[in-house]
GROMACS .gro file of C-alpha atoms in nm:
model
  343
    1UNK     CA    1   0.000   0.000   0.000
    2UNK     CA    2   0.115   0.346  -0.071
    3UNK     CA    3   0.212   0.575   0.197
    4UNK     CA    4   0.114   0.905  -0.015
    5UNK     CA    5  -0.279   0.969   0.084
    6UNK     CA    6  -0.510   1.028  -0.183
    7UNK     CA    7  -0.810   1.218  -0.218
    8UNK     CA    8  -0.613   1.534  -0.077
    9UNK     CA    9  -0.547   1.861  -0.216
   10UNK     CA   10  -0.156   1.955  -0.258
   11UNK     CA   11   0.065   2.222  -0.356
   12UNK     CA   12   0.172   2.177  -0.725
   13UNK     CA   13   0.338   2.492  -0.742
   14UNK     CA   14   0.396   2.881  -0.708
   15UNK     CA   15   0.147   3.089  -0.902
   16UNK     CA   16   0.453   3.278  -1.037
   17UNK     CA   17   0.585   2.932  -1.152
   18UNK     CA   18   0.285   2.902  -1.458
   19UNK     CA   19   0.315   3.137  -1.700
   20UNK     CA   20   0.202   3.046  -2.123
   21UNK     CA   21   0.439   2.793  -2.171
   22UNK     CA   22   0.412   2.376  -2.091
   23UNK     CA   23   0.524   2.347  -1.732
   24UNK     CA   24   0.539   1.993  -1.546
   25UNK     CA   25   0.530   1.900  -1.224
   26UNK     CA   26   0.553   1.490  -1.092
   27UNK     CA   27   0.302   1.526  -0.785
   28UNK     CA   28   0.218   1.190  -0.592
   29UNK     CA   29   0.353   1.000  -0.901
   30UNK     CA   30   0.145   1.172  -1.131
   31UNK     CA   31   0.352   1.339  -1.403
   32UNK     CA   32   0.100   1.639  -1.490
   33UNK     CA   33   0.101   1.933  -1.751
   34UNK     CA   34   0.045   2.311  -1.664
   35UNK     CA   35  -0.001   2.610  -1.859
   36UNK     CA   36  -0.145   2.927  -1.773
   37UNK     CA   37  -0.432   2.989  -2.069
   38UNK     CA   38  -0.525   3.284  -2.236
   39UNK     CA   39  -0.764   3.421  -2.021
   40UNK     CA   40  -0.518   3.387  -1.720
   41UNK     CA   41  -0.655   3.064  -1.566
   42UNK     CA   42  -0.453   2.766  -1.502
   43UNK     CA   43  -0.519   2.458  -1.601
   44UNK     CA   44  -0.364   2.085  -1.521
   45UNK     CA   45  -0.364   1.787  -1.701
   46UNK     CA   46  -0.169   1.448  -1.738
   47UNK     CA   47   0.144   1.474  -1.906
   48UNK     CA   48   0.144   1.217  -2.135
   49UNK     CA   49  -0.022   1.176  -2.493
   50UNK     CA   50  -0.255   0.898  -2.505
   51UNK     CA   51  -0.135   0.733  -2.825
   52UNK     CA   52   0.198   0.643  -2.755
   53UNK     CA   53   0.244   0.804  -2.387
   54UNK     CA   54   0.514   1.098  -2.499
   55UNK     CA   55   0.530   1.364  -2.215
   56UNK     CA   56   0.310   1.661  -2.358
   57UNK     CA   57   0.623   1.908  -2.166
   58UNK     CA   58   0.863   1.725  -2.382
   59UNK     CA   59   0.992   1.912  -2.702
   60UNK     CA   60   0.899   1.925  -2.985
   61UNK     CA   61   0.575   1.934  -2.857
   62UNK     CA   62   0.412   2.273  -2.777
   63UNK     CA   63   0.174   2.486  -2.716
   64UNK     CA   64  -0.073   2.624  -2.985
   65UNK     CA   65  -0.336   2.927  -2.932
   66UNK     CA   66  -0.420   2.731  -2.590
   67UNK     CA   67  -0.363   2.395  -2.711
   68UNK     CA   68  -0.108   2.101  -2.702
   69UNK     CA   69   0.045   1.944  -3.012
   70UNK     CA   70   0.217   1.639  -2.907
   71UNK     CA   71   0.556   1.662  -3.069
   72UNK     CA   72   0.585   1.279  -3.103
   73UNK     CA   73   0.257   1.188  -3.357
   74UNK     CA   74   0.040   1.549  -3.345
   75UNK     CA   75  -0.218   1.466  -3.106
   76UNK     CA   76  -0.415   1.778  -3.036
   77UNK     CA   77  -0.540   1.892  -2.706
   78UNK     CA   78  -0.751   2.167  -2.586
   79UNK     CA   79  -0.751   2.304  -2.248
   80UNK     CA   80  -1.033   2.084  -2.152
   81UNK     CA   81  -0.799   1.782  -2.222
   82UNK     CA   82  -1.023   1.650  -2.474
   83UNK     CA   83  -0.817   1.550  -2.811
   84UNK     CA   84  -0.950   1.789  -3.102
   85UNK     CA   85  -0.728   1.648  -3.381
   86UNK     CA   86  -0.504   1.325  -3.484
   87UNK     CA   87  -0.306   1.238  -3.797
   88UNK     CA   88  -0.359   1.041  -4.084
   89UNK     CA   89  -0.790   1.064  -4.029
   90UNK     CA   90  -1.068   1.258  -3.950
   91UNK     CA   91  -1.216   1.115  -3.675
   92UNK     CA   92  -1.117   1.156  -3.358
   93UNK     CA   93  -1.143   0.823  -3.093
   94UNK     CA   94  -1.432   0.879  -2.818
   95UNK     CA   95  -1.162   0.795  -2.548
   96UNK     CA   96  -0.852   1.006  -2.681
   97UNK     CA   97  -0.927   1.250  -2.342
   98UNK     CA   98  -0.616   1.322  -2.067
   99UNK     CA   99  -0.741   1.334  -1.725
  100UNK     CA  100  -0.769   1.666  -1.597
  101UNK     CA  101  -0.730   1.740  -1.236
  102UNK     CA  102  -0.928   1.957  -1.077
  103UNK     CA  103  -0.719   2.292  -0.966
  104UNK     CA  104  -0.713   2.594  -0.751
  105UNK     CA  105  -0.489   2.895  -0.732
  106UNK     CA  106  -0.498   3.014  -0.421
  107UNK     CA  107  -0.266   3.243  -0.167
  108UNK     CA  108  -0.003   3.255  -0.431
  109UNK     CA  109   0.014   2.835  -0.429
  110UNK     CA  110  -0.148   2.632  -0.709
  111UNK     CA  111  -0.317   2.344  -0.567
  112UNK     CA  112  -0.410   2.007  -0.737
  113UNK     CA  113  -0.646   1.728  -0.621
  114UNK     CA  114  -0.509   1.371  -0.637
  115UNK     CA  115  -0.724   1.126  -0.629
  116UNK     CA  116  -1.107   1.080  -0.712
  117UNK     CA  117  -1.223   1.444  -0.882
  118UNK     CA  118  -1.543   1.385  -0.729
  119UNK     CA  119  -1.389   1.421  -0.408
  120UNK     CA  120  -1.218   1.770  -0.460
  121UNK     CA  121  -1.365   2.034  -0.215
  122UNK     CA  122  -1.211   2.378  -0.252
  123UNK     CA  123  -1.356   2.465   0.107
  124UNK     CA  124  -1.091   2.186   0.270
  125UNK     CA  125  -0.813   2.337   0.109
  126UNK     CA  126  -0.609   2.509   0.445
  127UNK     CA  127  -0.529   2.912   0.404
  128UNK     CA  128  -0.204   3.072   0.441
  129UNK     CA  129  -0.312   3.403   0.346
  130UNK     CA  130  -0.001   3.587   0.449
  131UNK     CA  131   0.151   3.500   0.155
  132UNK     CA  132   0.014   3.735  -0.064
  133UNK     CA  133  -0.104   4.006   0.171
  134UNK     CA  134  -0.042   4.361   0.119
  135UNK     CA  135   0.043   4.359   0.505
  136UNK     CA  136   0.325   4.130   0.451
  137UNK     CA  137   0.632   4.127   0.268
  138UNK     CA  138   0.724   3.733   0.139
  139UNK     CA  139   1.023   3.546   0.025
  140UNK     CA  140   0.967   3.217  -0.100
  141UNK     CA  141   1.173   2.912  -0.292
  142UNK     CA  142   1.136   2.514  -0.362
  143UNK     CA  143   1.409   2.285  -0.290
  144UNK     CA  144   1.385   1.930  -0.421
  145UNK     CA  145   1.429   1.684  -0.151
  146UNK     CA  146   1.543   1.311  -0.231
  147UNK     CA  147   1.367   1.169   0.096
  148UNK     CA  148   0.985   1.054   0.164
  149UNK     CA  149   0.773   1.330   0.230
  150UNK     CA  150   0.698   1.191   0.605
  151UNK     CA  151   1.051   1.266   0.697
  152UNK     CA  152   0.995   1.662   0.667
  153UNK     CA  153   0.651   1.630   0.828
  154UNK     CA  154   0.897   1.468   1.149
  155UNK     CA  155   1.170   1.739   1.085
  156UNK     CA  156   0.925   2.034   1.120
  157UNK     CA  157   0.728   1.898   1.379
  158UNK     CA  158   1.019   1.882   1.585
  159UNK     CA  159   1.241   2.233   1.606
  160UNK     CA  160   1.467   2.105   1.856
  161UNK     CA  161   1.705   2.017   1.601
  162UNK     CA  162   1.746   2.404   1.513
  163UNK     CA  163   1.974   2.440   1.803
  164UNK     CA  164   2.198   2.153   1.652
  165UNK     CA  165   2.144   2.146   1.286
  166UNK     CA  166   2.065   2.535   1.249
  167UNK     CA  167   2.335   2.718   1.495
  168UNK     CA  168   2.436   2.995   1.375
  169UNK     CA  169   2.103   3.091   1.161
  170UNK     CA  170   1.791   3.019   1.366
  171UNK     CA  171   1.935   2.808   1.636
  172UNK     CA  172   1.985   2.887   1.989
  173UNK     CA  173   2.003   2.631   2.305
  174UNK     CA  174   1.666   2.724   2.431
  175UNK     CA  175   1.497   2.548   2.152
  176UNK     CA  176   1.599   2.244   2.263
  177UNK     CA  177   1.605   2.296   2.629
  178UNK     CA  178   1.224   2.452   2.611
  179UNK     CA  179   0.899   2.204   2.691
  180UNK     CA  180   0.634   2.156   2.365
  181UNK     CA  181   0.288   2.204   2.405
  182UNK     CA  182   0.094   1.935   2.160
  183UNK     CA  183  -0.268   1.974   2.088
  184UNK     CA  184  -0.441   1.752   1.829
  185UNK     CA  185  -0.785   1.845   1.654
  186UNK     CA  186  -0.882   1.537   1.556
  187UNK     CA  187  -1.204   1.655   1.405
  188UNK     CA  188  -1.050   1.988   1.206
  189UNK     CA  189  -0.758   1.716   1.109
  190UNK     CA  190  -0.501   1.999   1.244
  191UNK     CA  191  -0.197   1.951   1.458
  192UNK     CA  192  -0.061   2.214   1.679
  193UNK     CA  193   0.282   2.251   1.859
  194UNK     CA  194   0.361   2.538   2.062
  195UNK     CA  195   0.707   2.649   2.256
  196UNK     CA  196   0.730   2.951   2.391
  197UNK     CA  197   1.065   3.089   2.512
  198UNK     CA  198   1.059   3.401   2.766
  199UNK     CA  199   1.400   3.439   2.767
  200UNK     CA  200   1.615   3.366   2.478
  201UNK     CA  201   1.912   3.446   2.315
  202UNK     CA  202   1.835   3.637   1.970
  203UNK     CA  203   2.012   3.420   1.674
  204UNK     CA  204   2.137   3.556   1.355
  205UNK     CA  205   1.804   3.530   1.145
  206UNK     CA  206   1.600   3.769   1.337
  207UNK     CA  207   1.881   4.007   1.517
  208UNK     CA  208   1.990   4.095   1.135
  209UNK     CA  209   1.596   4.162   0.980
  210UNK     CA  210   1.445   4.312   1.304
  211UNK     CA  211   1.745   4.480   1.446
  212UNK     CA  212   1.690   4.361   1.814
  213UNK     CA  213   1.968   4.273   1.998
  214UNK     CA  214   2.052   4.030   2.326
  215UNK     CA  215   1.773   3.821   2.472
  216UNK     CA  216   1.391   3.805   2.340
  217UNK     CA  217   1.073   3.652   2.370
  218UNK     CA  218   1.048   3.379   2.098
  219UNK     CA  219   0.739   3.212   2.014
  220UNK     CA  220   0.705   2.924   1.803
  221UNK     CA  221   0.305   2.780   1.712
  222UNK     CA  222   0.279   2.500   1.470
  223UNK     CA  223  -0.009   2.464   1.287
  224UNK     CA  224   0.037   2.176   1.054
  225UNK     CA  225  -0.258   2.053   0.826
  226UNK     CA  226  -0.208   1.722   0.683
  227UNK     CA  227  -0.082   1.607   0.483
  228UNK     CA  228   0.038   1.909   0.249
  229UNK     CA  229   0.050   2.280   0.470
  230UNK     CA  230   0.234   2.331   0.732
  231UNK     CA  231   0.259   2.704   0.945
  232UNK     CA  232   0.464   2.850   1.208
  233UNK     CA  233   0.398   3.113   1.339
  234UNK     CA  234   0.691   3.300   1.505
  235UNK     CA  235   0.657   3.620   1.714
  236UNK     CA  236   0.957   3.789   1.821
  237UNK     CA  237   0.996   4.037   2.088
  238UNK     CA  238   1.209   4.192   2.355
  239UNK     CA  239   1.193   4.016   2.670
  240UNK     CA  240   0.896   4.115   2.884
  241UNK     CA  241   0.666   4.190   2.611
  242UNK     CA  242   0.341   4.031   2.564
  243UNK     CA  243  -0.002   4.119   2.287
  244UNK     CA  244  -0.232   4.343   2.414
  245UNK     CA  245  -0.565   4.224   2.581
  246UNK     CA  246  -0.785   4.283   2.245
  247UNK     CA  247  -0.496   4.102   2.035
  248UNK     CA  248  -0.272   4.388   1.927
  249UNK     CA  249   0.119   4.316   1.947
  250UNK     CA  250   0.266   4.651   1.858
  251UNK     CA  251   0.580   4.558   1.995
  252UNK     CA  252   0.649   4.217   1.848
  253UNK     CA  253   0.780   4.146   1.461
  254UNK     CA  254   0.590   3.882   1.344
  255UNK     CA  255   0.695   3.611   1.051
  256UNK     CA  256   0.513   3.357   0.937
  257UNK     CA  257   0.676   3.042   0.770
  258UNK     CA  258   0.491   2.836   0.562
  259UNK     CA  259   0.575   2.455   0.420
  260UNK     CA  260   0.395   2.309   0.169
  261UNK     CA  261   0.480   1.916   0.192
  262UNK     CA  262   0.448   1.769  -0.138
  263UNK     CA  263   0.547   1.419  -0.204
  264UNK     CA  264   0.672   1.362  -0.574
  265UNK     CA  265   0.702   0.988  -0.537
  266UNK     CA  266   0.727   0.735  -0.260
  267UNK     CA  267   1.098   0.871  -0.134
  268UNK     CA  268   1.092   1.183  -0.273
  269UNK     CA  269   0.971   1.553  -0.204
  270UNK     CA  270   0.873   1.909  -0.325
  271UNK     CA  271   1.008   2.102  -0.050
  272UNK     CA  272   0.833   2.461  -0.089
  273UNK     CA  273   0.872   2.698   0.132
  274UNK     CA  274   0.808   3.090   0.195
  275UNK     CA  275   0.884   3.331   0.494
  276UNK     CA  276   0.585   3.635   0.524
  277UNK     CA  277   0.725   3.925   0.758
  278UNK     CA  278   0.513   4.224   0.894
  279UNK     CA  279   0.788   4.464   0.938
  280UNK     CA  280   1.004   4.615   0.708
  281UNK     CA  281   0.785   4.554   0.397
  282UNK     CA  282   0.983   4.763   0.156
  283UNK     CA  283   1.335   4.674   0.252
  284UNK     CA  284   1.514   4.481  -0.052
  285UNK     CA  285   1.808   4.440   0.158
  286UNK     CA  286   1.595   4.236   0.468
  287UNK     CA  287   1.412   4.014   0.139
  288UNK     CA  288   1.717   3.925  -0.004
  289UNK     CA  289   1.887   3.825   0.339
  290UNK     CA  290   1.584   3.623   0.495
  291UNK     CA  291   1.567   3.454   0.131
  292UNK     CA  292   1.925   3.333   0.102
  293UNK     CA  293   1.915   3.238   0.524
  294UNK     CA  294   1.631   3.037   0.499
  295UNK     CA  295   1.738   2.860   0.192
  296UNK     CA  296   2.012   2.761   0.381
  297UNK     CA  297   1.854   2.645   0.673
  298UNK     CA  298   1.640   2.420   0.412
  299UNK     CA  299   1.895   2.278   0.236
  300UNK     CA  300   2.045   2.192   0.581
  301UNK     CA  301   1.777   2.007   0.648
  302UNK     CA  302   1.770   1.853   0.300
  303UNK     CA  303   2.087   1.757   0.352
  304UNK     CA  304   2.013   1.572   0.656
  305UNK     CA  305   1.690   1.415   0.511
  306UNK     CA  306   1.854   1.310   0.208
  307UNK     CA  307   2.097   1.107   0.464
  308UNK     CA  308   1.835   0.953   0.677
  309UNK     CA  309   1.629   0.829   0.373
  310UNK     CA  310   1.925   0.657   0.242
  311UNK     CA  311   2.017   0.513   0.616
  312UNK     CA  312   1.603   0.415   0.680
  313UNK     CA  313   1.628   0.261   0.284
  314UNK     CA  314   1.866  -0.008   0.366
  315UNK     CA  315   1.815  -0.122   0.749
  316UNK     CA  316   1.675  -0.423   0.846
  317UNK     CA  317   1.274  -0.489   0.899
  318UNK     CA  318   1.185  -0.420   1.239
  319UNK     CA  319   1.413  -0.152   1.338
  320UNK     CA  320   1.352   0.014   1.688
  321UNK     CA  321   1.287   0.369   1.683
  322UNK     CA  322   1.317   0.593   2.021
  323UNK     CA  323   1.033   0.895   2.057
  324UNK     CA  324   1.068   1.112   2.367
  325UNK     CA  325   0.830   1.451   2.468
  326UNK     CA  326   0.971   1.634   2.171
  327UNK     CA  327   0.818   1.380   1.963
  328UNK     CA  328   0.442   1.394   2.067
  329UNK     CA  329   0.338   1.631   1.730
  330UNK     CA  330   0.499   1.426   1.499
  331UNK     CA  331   0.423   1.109   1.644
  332UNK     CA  332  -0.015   1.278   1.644
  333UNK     CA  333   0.054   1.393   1.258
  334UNK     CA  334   0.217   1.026   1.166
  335UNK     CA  335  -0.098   0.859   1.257
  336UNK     CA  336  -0.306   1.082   1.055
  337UNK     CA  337  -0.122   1.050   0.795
  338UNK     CA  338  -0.157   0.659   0.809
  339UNK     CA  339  -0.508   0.673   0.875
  340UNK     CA  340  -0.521   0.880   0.545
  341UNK     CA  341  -0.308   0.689   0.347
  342UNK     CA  342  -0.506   0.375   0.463
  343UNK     CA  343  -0.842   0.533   0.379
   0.00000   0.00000   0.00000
């Protein structure tokens, strides 16, 4: 059985990704075919002709006033995936339709529905609507992880290892020496992790945007979604400070990172991920340094990940795995995952 669950929405890419040309994207093991149409819509189909199975993104094959001319035998698609033309005759066959998935752009992320299309409700589809907020300034990237998709899911769930894999960027020792609140919604299907640290040291990441120095008040909430969207929400403050009775938190800087989880086959990963400040919205020089620190910090951890798929890949059946405290989100957000994957 596969460990991927189906009949769930995920992240197929950035909005900014699609423009009029033949994008693809492998998404749950589903090669599948993006363009953005005339009319500014996107629309998603499988990548592969269904004569002979060429990949419609492969060249020669192209796109044509909003359709795709397979560049192996000339097969003609429209953007409702139905085949409007085919050499040598003038019939076209009943069947000669690619599947279309049903799609939604939404806060900046094009989502895709895997799995039955009858099944595909926009409503479930979790907001991150920072992202493309006139209140909020956003960097954002992919990195392409060779590692099951569950490994991340264990990795963010777990931000202890920032003090040890992260030093120097967003790691200091009070993220690991700090006790994790874990609350599960088992009805909303939502995890949530908290750790809030009263008196921390301020690391690199957030002393060089915000400009505090010394100790702060860090706060980490988790708020992951499976199987795809995963949020943290980080305030940062000097030490002391705490929102205001009806909500306000004048004195905090606020940034919100969001994961979207993607698996693109059994063992491995689309790794997106996008960091939404509320302060300094205009400052190119704070973008461009939060973009190329948190890119590192993921392709620490995809460094990592790629090493513990390849250690998991070849032991022995049975191998004993240790949890402690730290644990309890990921350990909640594994069995939802199995009970979707099993469903």
């Amino acid at each position: 059985m596969s460990a991927i669950p189906r009949d769930q929405w995920y992240v197929a890419a950035y909005g900014s990704e699609i423009g009029p040309e033949l994008f693809s994207r492998t998404i749950c093991g589903e090669p599948i075919l993006f363009w953005r149409t005339r009319d500014g819509s996107v629309t998603a189909m499988a990548d592969r002709c269904v004569h002979r199975r060429f990949p419609l993104s492969q060249a020669p094959s192209r796109l044509v006033d909003d359709q795709v001319v397979c560049g192996y035998h000339g097969f003609t698609y429209g953007v409702d995936g139905k085949c409007v033309a085919v050499p040598g005759q003038t019939r076209v066959p009943r069947t000669a339709r690619l599947t279309r998935y049903p799609l939604v752009e939404q806060d900046s992320f094009v989502w895709v529905f895997i799995g039955d299309p009858a099944k595909a409700d926009a409503a479930q589809i979790p907001r991150a609507p920072w992202l493309d907020s006139p209140g909020y300034t956003t960097v954002r990237g992919m990195e392409p992880l060779k590692a099951r998709y569950s490994l991340l899911v264990d990795n963010l769930l777990d931000l202890s290892h920032e003090t040890y894999l992260h030093g120097g960027y967003i790691g200091t020792p009070e993220v690991a020496e700090t006790p994790i609140t874990t609350e599960v919604d088992e009805e909303a299907g939502v995890v949530y992790v908290s750790r809030h640290m009263a008196d921390a040291a301020c690391p690199p990441f957030y002393a060089k945007s915000t400009g505090l120095e010394g100790r702060i008040t860090r706060w980490q909430d988790i708020e992951y979604t499976p199987p795809c969207l995963y949020k943290l929400h980080s305030r940062i403050a000097p030490v002391g400070s705490v929102p205001n009775p009806d909500g306000s938190d004048p004195d905090a800087f606020h940034v919100e990172v969001v994961y979207a989880i993607t698996p693109e086959t059994e063992h491995s990963t689309h790794d997106f991920w996008a960091v939404a400040r509320d302060f300094a919205l205009d400052d190119e020089g704070v973008s461009a340094f939060l973009a190329e620190n948190n890119r590192t910090v993921v392709l620490q951890d995809v460094e990592a990940l790629d090493v513990l798929e390849r250690v998991i890949a070849t032991e022995p059946d049975g191998y004993q795995e240790l949890s402690i405290n730290i644990d309890t989100g990921g350990l909640a957000a594994r069995r939802m995952l199995q009970r979707m994957a099993a469903s």
